[in-house]
Amino acid sequence: MAKILLVEDDASERTALTWLLEKDDHKVHSVHDARLALEILNKEEPFDIAIVDLGLYPSPSNPAVGVQFCRDLNTQAPDLPIIVITGMVSRKDLEERCVGIKNLRGFYPKPLDFMGIRQKVKEITHANRGENETGN
């Protein structure tokens, strides 16, 4: 089981991802904007994974908001694995915008590949579990 921070402005996608991940016994904290996500990050015990949509309030049509949030995550939780989701940019553009962001573990365009995200979460969870067992 992983503790997941989900930051997605689209209510239907946020609900569907939360349902799917909770079905796998993960604990999901889902919010619709970066400000709330940072507040939760400061108040809660550490998260195992962050899933972040790049199009966030206050400017959902501007991926720079989500990119900056990922940079903020790097500052506040430098070891937190990040999965990026977006419907706004090509993979090449996404990779260029995200240069320098640490711990990016996957990019998923919209419409979302829910099973792919689910599998990526499993991979990260298993990798983290292996590190914890070896003391790393």
Coordinates of C-alpha atoms in Angstrom, one line a residue:
M1 CA 0.0 0.0 0.0
A2 CA 1.3 3.5 -0.9
K3 CA 0.2 6.9 0.3
I4 CA -0.5 8.9 -2.8
L5 CA -0.9 12.7 -3.4
L6 CA -3.1 13.2 -6.4
V7 CA -3.3 16.7 -7.9
E8 CA -5.8 16.9 -10.7
D9 CA -8.2 19.7 -11.5
D10 CA -10.7 17.6 -13.5
A11 CA -13.2 16.2 -11.0
S12 CA -14.1 13.2 -13.1
E13 CA -10.5 12.1 -13.7
R14 CA -9.6 12.8 -10.0
T15 CA -12.5 10.6 -8.9
A16 CA -11.7 7.8 -11.3
L17 CA -8.0 7.7 -10.4
T18 CA -8.8 7.9 -6.7
W19 CA -11.3 5.0 -7.0
L20 CA -8.9 2.9 -9.1
L21 CA -5.9 3.4 -6.7
E22 CA -8.0 2.9 -3.6
K23 CA -9.2 -0.4 -5.1
D24 CA -5.5 -1.5 -4.9
D25 CA -5.5 -0.5 -1.2
H26 CA -3.6 2.7 -1.6
K27 CA -4.4 5.7 0.5
V28 CA -5.1 8.6 -1.8
H29 CA -5.3 12.3 -0.9
S30 CA -6.7 14.1 -3.9
V31 CA -6.9 17.8 -4.4
H32 CA -7.7 20.1 -7.4
D33 CA -4.9 22.7 -7.1
A34 CA -1.3 23.1 -6.2
R35 CA -1.8 25.4 -3.2
L36 CA -4.0 22.8 -1.4
A37 CA -1.5 20.0 -2.3
L38 CA 1.4 22.0 -0.7
E39 CA -0.7 22.5 2.4
I40 CA -1.4 18.8 2.7
L41 CA 2.2 18.0 2.0
N42 CA 3.2 20.2 4.9
K43 CA 0.6 18.7 7.3
E44 CA 0.6 15.0 6.5
E45 CA 3.1 12.2 7.0
P46 CA 5.3 11.7 4.0
F47 CA 3.8 10.5 0.7
D48 CA 5.1 7.7 -1.3
I49 CA 4.1 9.0 -4.8
A50 CA 2.7 12.2 -6.3
I51 CA 0.5 12.1 -9.4
V52 CA 0.4 15.6 -10.9
D53 CA -1.7 17.1 -13.7
L54 CA 0.3 19.9 -15.3
G55 CA -2.9 21.9 -16.1
L56 CA -3.8 23.2 -12.6
Y57 CA -5.8 26.1 -11.1
P58 CA -5.5 29.1 -11.4
S59 CA -4.4 28.5 -15.0
P60 CA -5.4 25.1 -16.2
S61 CA -4.5 25.9 -19.8
N62 CA -0.9 26.7 -18.8
P63 CA 1.3 23.7 -18.1
A64 CA 3.8 26.0 -16.4
V65 CA 1.7 25.9 -13.3
G66 CA 2.0 22.1 -12.9
V67 CA 5.7 22.2 -13.8
Q68 CA 6.4 24.8 -11.1
F69 CA 4.4 22.7 -8.7
C70 CA 6.7 19.7 -9.5
R71 CA 9.7 21.9 -8.8
D72 CA 8.1 22.9 -5.5
L73 CA 7.6 19.2 -4.7
N74 CA 11.4 18.7 -5.4
T75 CA 12.1 21.4 -2.8
Q76 CA 9.8 20.1 -0.1
A77 CA 10.0 16.4 -0.7
P78 CA 13.2 15.8 -2.7
D79 CA 12.8 12.0 -2.8
L80 CA 9.1 11.9 -3.7
P81 CA 8.5 10.0 -7.0
I82 CA 6.4 12.0 -9.4
I83 CA 4.1 10.8 -12.2
V84 CA 3.0 13.5 -14.6
I85 CA -0.4 13.6 -16.4
T86 CA -1.4 16.1 -19.0
G87 CA -3.6 16.7 -22.0
M88 CA -1.9 19.9 -23.2
V89 CA 1.6 19.1 -24.6
S90 CA 3.4 16.6 -26.7
R91 CA 5.7 14.1 -25.1
K92 CA 8.7 16.0 -26.5
D93 CA 7.4 19.4 -25.2
L94 CA 6.7 17.8 -21.9
E95 CA 10.2 16.4 -21.6
E96 CA 11.7 19.8 -22.4
R97 CA 9.5 21.6 -19.9
C98 CA 10.3 19.1 -17.2
V99 CA 14.1 19.2 -17.5
G100 CA 15.7 19.4 -14.1
I101 CA 12.7 18.0 -12.2
K102 CA 14.0 15.1 -10.1
N103 CA 12.3 11.8 -9.6
L104 CA 10.0 11.9 -12.6
R105 CA 8.9 8.3 -13.0
G106 CA 6.4 8.6 -15.9
F107 CA 4.4 10.8 -18.3
Y108 CA 0.8 10.0 -19.2
P109 CA -1.1 12.0 -21.8
K110 CA -4.8 12.4 -21.7
P111 CA -7.1 10.6 -22.3
L112 CA -5.5 8.8 -19.4
D113 CA -4.2 5.3 -19.5
F114 CA -5.6 4.3 -16.2
M115 CA -4.1 0.8 -16.3
G116 CA -0.7 2.2 -17.2
I117 CA -0.8 4.6 -14.3
R118 CA -1.9 1.8 -12.0
Q119 CA 1.0 -0.4 -13.2
K120 CA 3.5 2.5 -12.7
V121 CA 2.3 3.0 -9.1
K122 CA 2.8 -0.8 -8.5
E123 CA 6.3 -0.6 -9.9
I124 CA 7.2 2.4 -7.7
T125 CA 5.7 0.8 -4.7
H126 CA 7.6 -2.4 -5.2
A127 CA 10.9 -0.5 -5.8
N128 CA 10.4 1.6 -2.7
R129 CA 9.6 -1.5 -0.6
G130 CA 12.8 -3.1 -1.9
E131 CA 14.8 0.0 -0.9
N132 CA 13.3 0.0 2.6
E133 CA 14.0 -3.7 3.1
T134 CA 17.7 -3.2 2.2
G135 CA 18.0 -0.1 4.4
N136 CA 18.6 2.3 1.5

